[in-house]
Structure formats: C-alpha cells, structure tokens
CSV table of C-alpha atoms in Angstrom, one decimal:
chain,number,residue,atom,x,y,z
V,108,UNK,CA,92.7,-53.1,-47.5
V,109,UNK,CA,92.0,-56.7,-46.1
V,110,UNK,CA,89.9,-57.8,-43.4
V,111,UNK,CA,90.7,-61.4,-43.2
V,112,UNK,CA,90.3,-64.1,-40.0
V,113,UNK,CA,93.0,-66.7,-40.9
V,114,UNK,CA,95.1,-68.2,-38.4
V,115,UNK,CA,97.0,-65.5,-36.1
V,116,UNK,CA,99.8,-67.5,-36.4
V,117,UNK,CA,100.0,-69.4,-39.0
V,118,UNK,CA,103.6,-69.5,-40.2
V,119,UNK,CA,102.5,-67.0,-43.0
V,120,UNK,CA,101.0,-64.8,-40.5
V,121,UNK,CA,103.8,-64.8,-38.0
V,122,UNK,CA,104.9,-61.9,-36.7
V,123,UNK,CA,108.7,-61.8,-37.7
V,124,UNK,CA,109.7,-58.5,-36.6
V,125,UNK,CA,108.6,-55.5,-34.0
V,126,UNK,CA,105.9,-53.4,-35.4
V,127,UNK,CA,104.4,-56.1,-38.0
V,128,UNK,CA,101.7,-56.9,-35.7
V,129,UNK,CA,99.4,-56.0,-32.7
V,130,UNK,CA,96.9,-57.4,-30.8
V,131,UNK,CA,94.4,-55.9,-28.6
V,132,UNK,CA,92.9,-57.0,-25.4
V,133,UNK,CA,90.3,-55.6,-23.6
V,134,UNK,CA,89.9,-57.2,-19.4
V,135,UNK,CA,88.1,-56.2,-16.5
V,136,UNK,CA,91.0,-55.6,-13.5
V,137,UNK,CA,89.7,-57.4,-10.1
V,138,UNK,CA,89.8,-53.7,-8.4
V,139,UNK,CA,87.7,-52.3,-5.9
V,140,UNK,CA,85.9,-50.2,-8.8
V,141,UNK,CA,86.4,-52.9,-11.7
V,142,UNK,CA,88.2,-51.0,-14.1
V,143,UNK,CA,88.4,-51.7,-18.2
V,144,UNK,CA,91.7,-51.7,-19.9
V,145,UNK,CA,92.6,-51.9,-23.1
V,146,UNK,CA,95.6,-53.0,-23.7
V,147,UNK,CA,97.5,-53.1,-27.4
V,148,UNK,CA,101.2,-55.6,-27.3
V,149,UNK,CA,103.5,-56.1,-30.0
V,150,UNK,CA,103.3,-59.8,-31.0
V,151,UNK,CA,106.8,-60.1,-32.1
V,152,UNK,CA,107.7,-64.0,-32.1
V,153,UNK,CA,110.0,-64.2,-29.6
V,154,UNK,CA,108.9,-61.5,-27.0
V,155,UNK,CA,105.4,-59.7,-26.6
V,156,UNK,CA,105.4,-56.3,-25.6
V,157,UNK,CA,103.2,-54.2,-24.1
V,158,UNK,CA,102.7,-51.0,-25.8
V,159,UNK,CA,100.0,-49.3,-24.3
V,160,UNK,CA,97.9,-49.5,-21.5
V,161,UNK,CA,94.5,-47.4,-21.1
V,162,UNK,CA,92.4,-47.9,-18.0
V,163,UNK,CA,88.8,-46.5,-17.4
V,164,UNK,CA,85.7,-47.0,-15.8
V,165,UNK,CA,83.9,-47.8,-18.7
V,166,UNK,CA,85.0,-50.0,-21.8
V,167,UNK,CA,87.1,-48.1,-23.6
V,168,UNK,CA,85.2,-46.4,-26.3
V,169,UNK,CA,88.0,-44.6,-28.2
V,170,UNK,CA,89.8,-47.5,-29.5
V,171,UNK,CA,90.6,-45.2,-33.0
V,172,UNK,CA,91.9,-42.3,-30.4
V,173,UNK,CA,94.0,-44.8,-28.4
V,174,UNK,CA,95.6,-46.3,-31.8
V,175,UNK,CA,95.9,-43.0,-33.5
V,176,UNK,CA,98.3,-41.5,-30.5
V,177,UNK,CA,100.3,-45.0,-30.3
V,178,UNK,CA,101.2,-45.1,-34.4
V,179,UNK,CA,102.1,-41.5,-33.6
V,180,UNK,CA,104.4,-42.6,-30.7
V,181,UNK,CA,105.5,-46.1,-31.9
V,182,UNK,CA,105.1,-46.6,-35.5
V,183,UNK,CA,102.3,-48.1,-37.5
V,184,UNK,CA,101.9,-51.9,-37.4
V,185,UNK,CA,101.3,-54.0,-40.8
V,186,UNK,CA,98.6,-55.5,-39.1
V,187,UNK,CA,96.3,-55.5,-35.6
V,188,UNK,CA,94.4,-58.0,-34.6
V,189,UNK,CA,91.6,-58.3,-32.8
V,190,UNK,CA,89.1,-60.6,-31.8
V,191,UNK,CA,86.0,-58.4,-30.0
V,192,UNK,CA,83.3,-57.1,-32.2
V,193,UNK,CA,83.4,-53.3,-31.1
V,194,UNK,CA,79.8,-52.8,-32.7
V,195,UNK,CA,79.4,-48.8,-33.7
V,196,UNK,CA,82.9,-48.6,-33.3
V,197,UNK,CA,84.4,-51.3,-35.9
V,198,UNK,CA,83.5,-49.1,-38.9
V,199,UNK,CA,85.6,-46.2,-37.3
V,200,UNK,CA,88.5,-48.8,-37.0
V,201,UNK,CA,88.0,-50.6,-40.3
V,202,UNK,CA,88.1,-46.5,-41.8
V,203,UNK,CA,91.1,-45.2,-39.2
V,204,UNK,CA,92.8,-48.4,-40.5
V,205,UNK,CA,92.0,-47.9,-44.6
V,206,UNK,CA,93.2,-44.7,-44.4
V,207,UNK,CA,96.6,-45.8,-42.5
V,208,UNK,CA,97.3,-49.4,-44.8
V,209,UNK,CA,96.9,-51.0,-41.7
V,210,UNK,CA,95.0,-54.2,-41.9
V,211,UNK,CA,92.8,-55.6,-39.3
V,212,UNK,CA,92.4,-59.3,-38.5
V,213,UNK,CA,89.9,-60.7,-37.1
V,214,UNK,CA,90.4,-64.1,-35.5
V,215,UNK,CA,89.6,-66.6,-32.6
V,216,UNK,CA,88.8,-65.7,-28.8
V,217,UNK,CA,90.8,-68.3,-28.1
V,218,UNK,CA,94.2,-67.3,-30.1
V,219,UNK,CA,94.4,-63.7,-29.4
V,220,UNK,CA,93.7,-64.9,-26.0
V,221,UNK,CA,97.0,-67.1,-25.8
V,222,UNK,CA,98.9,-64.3,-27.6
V,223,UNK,CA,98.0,-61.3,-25.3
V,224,UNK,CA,96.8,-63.9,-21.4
V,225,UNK,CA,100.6,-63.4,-20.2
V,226,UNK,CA,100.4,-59.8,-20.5
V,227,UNK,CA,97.5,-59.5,-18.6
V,228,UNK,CA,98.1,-62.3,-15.9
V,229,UNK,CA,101.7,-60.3,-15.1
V,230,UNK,CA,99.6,-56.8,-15.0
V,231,UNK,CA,97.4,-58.8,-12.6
V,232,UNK,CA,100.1,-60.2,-10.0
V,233,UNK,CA,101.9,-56.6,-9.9
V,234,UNK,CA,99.2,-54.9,-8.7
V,235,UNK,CA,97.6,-57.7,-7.0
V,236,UNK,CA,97.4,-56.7,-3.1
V,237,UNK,CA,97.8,-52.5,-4.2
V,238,UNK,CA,95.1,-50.2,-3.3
V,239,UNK,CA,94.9,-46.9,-5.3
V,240,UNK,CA,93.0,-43.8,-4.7
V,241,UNK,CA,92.4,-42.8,-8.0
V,242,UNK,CA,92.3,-44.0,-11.9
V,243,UNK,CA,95.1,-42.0,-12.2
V,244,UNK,CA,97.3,-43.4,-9.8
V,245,UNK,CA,96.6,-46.7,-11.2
V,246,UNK,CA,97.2,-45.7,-14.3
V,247,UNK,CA,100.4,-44.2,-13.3
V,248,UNK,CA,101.5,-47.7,-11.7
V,249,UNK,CA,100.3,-49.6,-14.9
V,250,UNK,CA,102.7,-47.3,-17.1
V,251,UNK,CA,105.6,-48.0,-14.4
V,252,UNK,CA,104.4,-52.0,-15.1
V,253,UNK,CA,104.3,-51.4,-18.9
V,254,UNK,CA,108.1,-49.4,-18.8
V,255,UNK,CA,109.4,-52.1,-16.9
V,256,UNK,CA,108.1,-55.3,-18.7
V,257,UNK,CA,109.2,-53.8,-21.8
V,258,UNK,CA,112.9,-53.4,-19.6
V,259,UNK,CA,112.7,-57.2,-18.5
V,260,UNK,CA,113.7,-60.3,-20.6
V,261,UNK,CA,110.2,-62.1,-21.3
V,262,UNK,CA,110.6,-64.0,-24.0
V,263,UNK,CA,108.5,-66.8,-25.0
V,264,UNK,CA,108.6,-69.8,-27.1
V,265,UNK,CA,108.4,-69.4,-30.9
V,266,UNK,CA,104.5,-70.8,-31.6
V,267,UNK,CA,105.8,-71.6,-35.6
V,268,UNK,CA,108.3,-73.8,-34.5
C-alpha cells in the first residue's frame, strides 16, 4: 500500500479513466447555518464528476463511512487523493484504504484545490439565493445538483497536455 505526495497530475499520475482516481473536498457552504460538506469527484481527465455529496453541521467525521457506502455504489477507485490532515481519523483511512488496495495520496492545497474549485463554485451558484428549512432539504437539492451535473457536458481541459 503506498502513501505517496507526488504531483496529482503529473502525466504518470493522470487520471486516464473513470474510477482511477478521487479527490476529496471538504468547504464550508455560505448558508444561514454554515454547513460542512464533503464532497468526493471523479478526476477523470476530461470531465470531473461529482460522486457524492454529504452535508452536516459539523465537519464530517465519518470520512471511512462516507467512502465505504460510495465503493459499494460506484466502484473502488485506484487511488484518492486528499490534501487535509484528518488527524484521529487518517489512521482509519490509511486502514479502510489497506484493506481495500486503495492508495491514498497526499498532495498540495493548492492542486487538489484546482482539481475539485469548479465543483464547488457550481454547487455554490445553484443554490446561491435558496433558502432551505432543513439539512435535509438541502441535501436533497445538492443530490438533484450532483444528478444533474453528472447529466451535463462539463468537460474541461486536459491539464497533461
């Protein structure tokens, strides 16, 4: 198992086909009761996808729990990357992820930034101006956002060319 911080994408680490590789992205939403999400895209070259959203009032704490039901649902990536330090909780990735052959890369702020920003800046302007009465009508909203960005045609430059 490998627990390496080269280059995201460095043209050996680039992520040549859905599933290889996900990033995770943890933001505060500018909501009345400044809700976390965590939110884990597919870094496929030419199109980054939103695979799961998970919104709470607190920083998510079950990033194993949130992983574990998306490899059941989706797959298991080669690789996620991730550039916060999730204290207590990186040994329970680093074991979740041994016992899966998943390996986890640490890198940059600044890269898995520019990989997962767009994501989050779309999330933003869709529910920028909506007022919700409850976690779970936001979340419900964030999933329609998620269904239909995966829908959509976002593709984005090739960063290895």
């Amino acid at each position: 198992m490998k627990f390496d911080t080269t280059p995201f994408l460095s043209p050996a680490r680039g992520a040549t086909c859905h599933n290889r590789a996900w990033a995770i992205e943890f933001a505060t939403l500018d909501l009345d009761c400044r809700p976390f999400l965590m939110m884990v895209a597919d870094i496929y070259v030419d199109a980054r996808l939103p695979l799961s959203v998970t919104v709470s009032v607190a920083m998510p704490e079950d990033v194993v729990g949130a992983l574990e039901r998306l490899v059941h649902r989706s797959g298991k990536p080669e690789e996620i990357w991730i550039d916060h330090d999730l204290g207590h909780g990186r040994a329970a990735l680093r074991t979740w992820a041994e016992q899966r052959r998943i390996s986890i890369v640490y890198g940059s702020r600044p890269r898995t930034k520019a990989l997962t920003e767009p994501l989050v800046r779309d999330l933003g302007a869709f529910l920028h101006g909506k007022r919700f009465s409850s976690l779970i009508e936001l979340g419900h909203d964030i999933e329609r956002w998620r269904q239909s960005y995966g829908a959509a045609d976002h593709t984005v430059p090739n960063d290895n060319q």
